Coordinates of C-alpha atoms and ligand atoms in Angstrom, one line a residue:
M1 CA 17.5 0.6 4.9
K2 CA 17.7 -0.3 1.2
K3 CA 17.8 2.3 -1.6
D4 CA 14.4 1.4 -2.9
I5 CA 11.0 0.3 -1.7
L6 CA 9.9 -2.4 -4.1
T7 CA 8.2 -4.8 -1.6
L8 CA 7.7 -4.9 2.1
I9 CA 9.5 -8.3 2.4
D10 CA 12.7 -6.4 1.7
L11 CA 12.3 -4.3 4.8
N12 CA 13.2 -5.3 8.3
K13 CA 11.3 -4.4 11.5
E14 CA 13.6 -1.5 12.3
D15 CA 12.8 0.0 8.8
F16 CA 9.1 -0.3 9.5
E17 CA 9.5 1.4 12.9
C18 CA 11.6 4.1 11.4
F19 CA 8.8 4.9 8.9
F20 CA 6.1 4.8 11.5
N21 CA 8.0 7.0 13.9
R22 CA 8.8 9.7 11.4
A23 CA 5.3 9.6 9.9
F24 CA 3.7 10.2 13.3
E25 CA 6.2 13.0 14.0
L26 CA 5.5 14.6 10.6
K27 CA 1.8 14.3 11.1
K28 CA 2.0 16.0 14.5
R29 CA 4.2 18.8 13.2
H30 CA 1.9 19.3 10.2
K31 CA -1.1 19.7 12.6
Q32 CA 1.0 22.2 14.6
G33 CA 1.5 24.2 11.4
I34 CA 5.3 23.6 11.3
V35 CA 6.6 24.2 7.8
E36 CA 9.2 21.6 6.7
T37 CA 12.1 22.2 4.4
S38 CA 13.9 18.8 4.6
L39 CA 13.6 18.2 0.8
A40 CA 14.2 21.7 -0.4
G41 CA 15.9 21.6 -3.7
K42 CA 15.0 17.9 -4.3
T43 CA 12.7 16.6 -7.0
L44 CA 10.5 13.5 -7.1
G45 CA 9.4 12.0 -10.4
L46 CA 6.2 10.1 -10.7
V47 CA 5.8 7.8 -13.7
F48 CA 2.4 6.2 -13.7
D49 CA 1.0 3.6 -16.0
K50 CA -2.3 3.2 -14.2
P51 CA -4.8 5.7 -12.9
S52 CA -4.4 7.1 -9.3
T53 CA -6.1 9.7 -7.1
R54 CA -4.7 9.2 -3.6
T55 CA -1.2 7.9 -4.3
R56 CA -0.4 10.5 -6.9
L57 CA -1.8 13.4 -5.0
S58 CA -0.4 12.4 -1.6
F59 CA 3.1 11.9 -3.0
E60 CA 2.9 15.2 -4.9
T61 CA 1.6 17.0 -1.8
A62 CA 4.2 15.3 0.4
M63 CA 7.0 16.7 -1.8
A64 CA 5.4 20.2 -1.7
Q65 CA 5.0 20.1 2.1
L66 CA 8.6 19.1 2.5
G67 CA 9.8 22.0 0.4
G68 CA 10.6 19.9 -2.7
T69 CA 9.1 19.5 -6.1
A70 CA 7.1 16.7 -7.7
I71 CA 6.9 16.1 -11.5
F72 CA 4.2 13.7 -12.7
I73 CA 4.4 12.1 -16.1
A74 CA 2.0 9.5 -17.6
A75 CA 4.2 6.6 -18.8
S76 CA 2.3 6.7 -22.1
D77 CA 3.8 10.2 -22.7
T78 CA 7.3 9.0 -22.3
Q79 CA 9.7 7.5 -24.9
M80 CA 9.1 4.2 -23.1
A81 CA 5.8 4.1 -24.9
R82 CA 7.9 4.1 -28.1
N83 CA 10.1 1.2 -26.8
E84 CA 13.0 3.1 -25.2
P85 CA 14.5 0.5 -22.9
V86 CA 13.8 0.9 -19.2
K87 CA 17.5 0.7 -18.4
D88 CA 18.1 3.8 -20.5
T89 CA 15.2 5.7 -19.1
A90 CA 16.2 4.8 -15.5
R91 CA 19.8 6.1 -16.0
A92 CA 18.7 9.3 -17.7
L93 CA 16.0 10.1 -15.0
S94 CA 18.6 9.4 -12.3
R95 CA 20.6 12.4 -13.7
Y96 CA 17.6 14.8 -13.1
L97 CA 15.7 13.5 -10.1
D98 CA 16.3 12.6 -6.5
G99 CA 13.6 9.9 -6.3
L100 CA 11.2 8.1 -8.5
A101 CA 7.7 6.8 -7.7
I102 CA 6.4 4.3 -10.2
R103 CA 2.9 2.8 -10.7
T104 CA 2.9 0.1 -13.3
F105 CA 1.7 -3.4 -14.1
S106 CA 4.9 -5.5 -13.9
Q107 CA 6.9 -5.9 -10.7
D108 CA 9.9 -7.0 -12.9
L109 CA 9.8 -3.7 -14.8
L110 CA 9.9 -1.8 -11.5
A111 CA 12.8 -4.0 -10.3
E112 CA 14.6 -3.2 -13.6
F113 CA 14.1 0.5 -13.0
A114 CA 15.6 0.2 -9.5
K115 CA 18.5 -1.8 -10.8
Y116 CA 19.5 0.8 -13.3
S117 CA 18.6 3.9 -11.2
S118 CA 21.1 5.5 -8.9
I119 CA 18.2 7.2 -7.1
S120 CA 15.5 5.7 -4.8
V121 CA 12.7 3.9 -6.6
I122 CA 9.4 3.6 -4.8
N123 CA 6.7 1.2 -5.7
A124 CA 3.5 3.2 -6.0
L125 CA 1.5 0.0 -6.9
T126 CA 2.2 -2.9 -9.3
D127 CA 0.0 -5.9 -10.1
L128 CA 1.9 -7.8 -7.3
Y129 CA 2.3 -5.3 -4.5
H130 CA 1.3 -1.9 -2.9
P131 CA 3.8 -1.5 -0.2
C132 CA 3.4 2.2 0.6
Q133 CA -0.3 1.6 1.0
V134 CA 0.2 -1.0 3.7
L135 CA 2.9 1.1 5.5
S136 CA 0.3 3.9 5.8
D137 CA -2.4 1.4 6.7
L138 CA -0.3 0.1 9.5
M139 CA 0.2 3.6 10.7
T140 CA -3.6 3.9 10.9
V141 CA -3.9 0.6 12.8
I142 CA -1.3 1.8 15.3
E143 CA -3.2 5.1 15.7
F144 CA -6.5 3.4 16.4
K145 CA -5.3 0.3 18.3
K146 CA -2.2 1.8 20.0
G147 CA 0.0 -0.8 18.3
Y148 CA -0.3 -3.9 16.1
K149 CA 0.9 -6.7 18.4
G150 CA -1.6 -9.4 19.2
L151 CA -4.3 -8.0 17.0
K152 CA -6.3 -10.2 14.7
M153 CA -6.2 -8.6 11.2
V154 CA -8.6 -10.0 8.6
W155 CA -8.4 -9.5 4.9
V156 CA -11.7 -10.2 3.1
G157 CA -11.8 -10.5 -0.7
D158 CA -9.4 -10.8 -3.6
G159 CA -5.9 -12.2 -3.0
N160 CA -4.5 -9.2 -4.8
N161 CA -1.5 -6.7 -4.7
V162 CA -2.6 -5.1 -1.4
S163 CA -3.2 -8.5 0.2
H164 CA 0.3 -9.5 -0.9
S165 CA 1.8 -6.5 0.8
W166 CA -0.2 -7.3 4.0
I167 CA 1.2 -10.8 3.8
N168 CA 4.8 -9.4 3.6
A169 CA 4.1 -7.0 6.5
A170 CA 2.7 -9.9 8.6
S171 CA 5.9 -11.8 7.9
V172 CA 8.3 -9.0 8.9
L173 CA 6.3 -7.7 11.9
G174 CA 4.9 -11.0 13.2
L175 CA 1.3 -10.1 12.6
N176 CA -1.7 -12.4 13.1
L177 CA -3.3 -12.2 9.6
V178 CA -6.2 -14.2 8.3
L179 CA -7.1 -13.9 4.6
A180 CA -10.6 -14.9 3.5
C181 CA -10.6 -15.3 -0.3
P182 CA -12.5 -17.4 -2.8
Q183 CA -10.6 -20.5 -3.8
E184 CA -10.3 -19.1 -7.3
Y185 CA -8.7 -15.8 -6.1
L186 CA -6.3 -16.8 -3.4
P187 CA -3.1 -14.8 -2.9
D188 CA 0.0 -15.9 -4.9
R189 CA 1.3 -19.2 -3.4
A190 CA 5.0 -18.3 -3.8
I191 CA 4.5 -15.0 -2.0
L192 CA 2.6 -16.7 0.7
D193 CA 5.1 -19.5 1.2
A194 CA 8.1 -17.2 1.2
A195 CA 6.4 -15.0 3.8
I196 CA 5.5 -17.9 6.0
E197 CA 9.0 -19.4 5.7
K198 CA 10.8 -16.2 6.4
G199 CA 8.6 -14.7 9.1
S200 CA 7.4 -15.1 12.6
G201 CA 3.8 -14.1 12.0
S202 CA 0.7 -16.2 11.8
I203 CA -0.7 -16.1 8.3
E204 CA -3.8 -18.2 7.5
I205 CA -6.0 -18.6 4.5
T206 CA -9.7 -19.5 4.5
S207 CA -12.6 -19.3 2.1
D208 CA -15.0 -18.6 4.9
P209 CA -15.3 -14.8 5.6
F210 CA -17.5 -15.4 8.7
A211 CA -15.1 -17.7 10.3
A212 CA -12.2 -15.3 9.5
A213 CA -14.1 -12.3 10.9
A214 CA -14.6 -14.0 14.3
H215 CA -13.1 -11.6 17.0
A216 CA -11.3 -9.6 14.3
D217 CA -9.7 -6.3 15.5
V218 CA -9.2 -5.1 11.9
I219 CA -11.2 -6.0 8.8
Y220 CA -9.7 -4.9 5.5
T221 CA -11.2 -5.1 2.1
D222 CA -10.4 -3.9 -1.5
V223 CA -12.0 -4.0 -4.9
W224 CA -13.0 -7.3 -6.4
A225 CA -11.5 -6.4 -9.7
S226 CA -8.2 -4.5 -9.5
M227 CA -6.9 -2.3 -12.3
G228 CA -6.1 -4.4 -15.3
K229 CA -8.8 -7.0 -14.3
E230 CA -11.9 -4.9 -15.3
S231 CA -12.8 -7.4 -18.0
E232 CA -13.4 -10.0 -15.3
S233 CA -15.8 -7.8 -13.3
V234 CA -19.0 -9.7 -14.1
L235 CA -17.6 -13.1 -13.3
R236 CA -15.9 -11.8 -10.2
K237 CA -19.1 -10.2 -8.9
Q238 CA -20.6 -13.7 -8.9
V239 CA -17.7 -15.4 -7.3
F240 CA -17.1 -12.8 -4.6
K241 CA -20.8 -12.1 -3.6
S242 CA -20.5 -13.7 -0.2
F243 CA -17.3 -11.8 0.5
Q244 CA -18.9 -8.4 1.2
V245 CA -17.9 -6.5 4.3
N246 CA -21.3 -5.7 5.7
Q247 CA -23.1 -5.4 9.0
D248 CA -23.7 -9.2 9.2
L249 CA -20.0 -9.8 8.9
L250 CA -19.2 -7.2 11.5
K251 CA -21.4 -9.0 14.0
E252 CA -18.7 -11.7 14.2
A253 CA -15.9 -9.3 14.9
S254 CA -14.7 -7.6 18.1
K255 CA -17.0 -4.8 19.2
E256 CA -14.1 -2.4 18.7
V257 CA -13.3 -3.6 15.2
I258 CA -12.0 -1.1 12.7
V259 CA -12.8 -1.4 9.0
M260 CA -10.3 -0.4 6.4
H261 CA -10.3 0.0 2.6
C262 CA -7.5 1.4 0.5
L263 CA -10.0 3.0 -1.9
P264 CA -11.4 3.5 -4.4
A265 CA -14.5 1.6 -3.0
H266 CA -17.3 0.0 -4.9
R267 CA -20.3 0.3 -2.5
G268 CA -22.6 -2.7 -2.6
E269 CA -19.8 -4.9 -3.9
E270 CA -16.8 -5.5 -1.5
I271 CA -18.3 -3.2 1.1
S272 CA -21.8 -2.0 2.0
E273 CA -22.6 1.7 2.2
A274 CA -23.6 1.3 5.8
V275 CA -20.2 -0.1 6.8
L276 CA -18.2 2.3 4.7
E277 CA -20.0 5.3 6.2
G278 CA -20.5 3.7 9.6
P279 CA -18.9 4.1 13.0
C280 CA -16.3 1.3 12.6
S281 CA -14.9 2.8 9.4
V282 CA -11.5 4.5 9.6
I283 CA -11.3 4.8 5.9
W284 CA -10.8 8.6 5.7
E285 CA -8.2 8.7 8.4
Q286 CA -6.5 5.9 6.4
A287 CA -6.6 8.0 3.2
E288 CA -5.1 10.9 5.1
N289 CA -2.3 8.9 6.5
K290 CA -1.0 8.2 3.0
L291 CA 0.2 11.8 3.0
H292 CA 2.0 11.5 6.3
M293 CA 3.6 8.2 5.5
H294 CA 4.6 9.3 2.0
K295 CA 6.4 12.3 3.6
A296 CA 8.3 10.0 5.9
I297 CA 9.2 7.6 3.1
L298 CA 10.4 10.5 0.9
E299 CA 12.4 12.1 3.6
I300 CA 14.0 8.9 4.8
L301 CA 14.9 7.7 1.3
I302 CA 15.8 11.0 -0.4
S303 CA 17.6 12.7 2.4
N304 CA 19.2 9.5 3.5
R305 CA 17.8 9.8 7.1
S306 CA 18.6 6.5 8.9
M307 CA 20.2 4.8 5.9
T308 CA 22.4 2.1 7.3
N309 CA 23.2 0.2 4.2
S310 CA 22.2 0.0 0.5
Ligands
LIG401 N1 -5.3 3.6 -2.5 C1 -4.8 4.0 -3.6 O1 -3.7 3.7 -4.0 O2 -5.6 4.9 -4.3 P1 -5.3 5.5 -5.7 O3 -5.4 4.4 -6.7 O4 -6.4 6.6 -5.9 O5 -3.9 6.0 -5.8
LIG402 N1 -6.1 -3.6 -5.7 C1 -6.4 -2.3 -6.3 C2 -5.8 -1.2 -5.4 C3 -6.1 0.2 -5.8 C4 -5.5 1.2 -5.0 C5 -5.9 -2.2 -7.7 O1 -4.8 -2.7 -7.9 O2 -6.6 -1.7 -8.5

């Protein structure tokens, strides 16, 4: 296991399994009312440059439930906003904290943080990736489908940060992933090529959401305009209008299809109200599992559970 979680392509299959196993164990123990103390005396810093509801609160709650402490600071309130170099900030924060979750725009900035930090740095979303989201999403898939092997997973919509983390996961775990995206908003070619070259999974791209959805076991969507792309919203609504996850699309899928969305959702855009609130939706379980997976991630990284190398 590496020191940091910056992207899922850096993990191996054993790392994924280690996170899944511990997350399921911690979820079970939480439901049984067992009080954890594995991170007593430890402190997680959260430095966020973009808004967050679930990721922030689930990481903060995760620390509390493991007996540790979380400290949130908006990046705009730090000296970085007054041009203190990242390498100086990273080294100073490493003297106070035991782990650092960062939500920011640039993956390079995150990587620089990790390079100069002696503590674990966790990607809590960048423009390029959202690895912890997809780790907890896979936990939800395993929960509902009793595993991930042999499933047809379909991404519908923007080739964005979350889709890139799905592509990485598909590469490492050997998933069957089909991404239906408009030609103008395909996933990053370099990320896709690297994942295909490195991995054993089947990763396909199409611009036909109905063909993609045929016999799907999992249909996943996300906003059409991610954070930082809001000025393109009007244009994107036009381009993406045939990429809505709605009841017509679900007719193509397996009868047992589950529908996933990382949230926040825009009803009537990437997903219809009927599907979001309907029987195929596992979206609230998916949101809950962020808590359990974040607990596993923090425990494993901060208390060095299962660390084999760095
Ligand atoms: N899914 C997710 O990352 O949600 P937030 O932006 O609310 O953290
Ligand atoms: N793709 C979305 C995910 C939000 C959790 C964004 O980056 O805004």
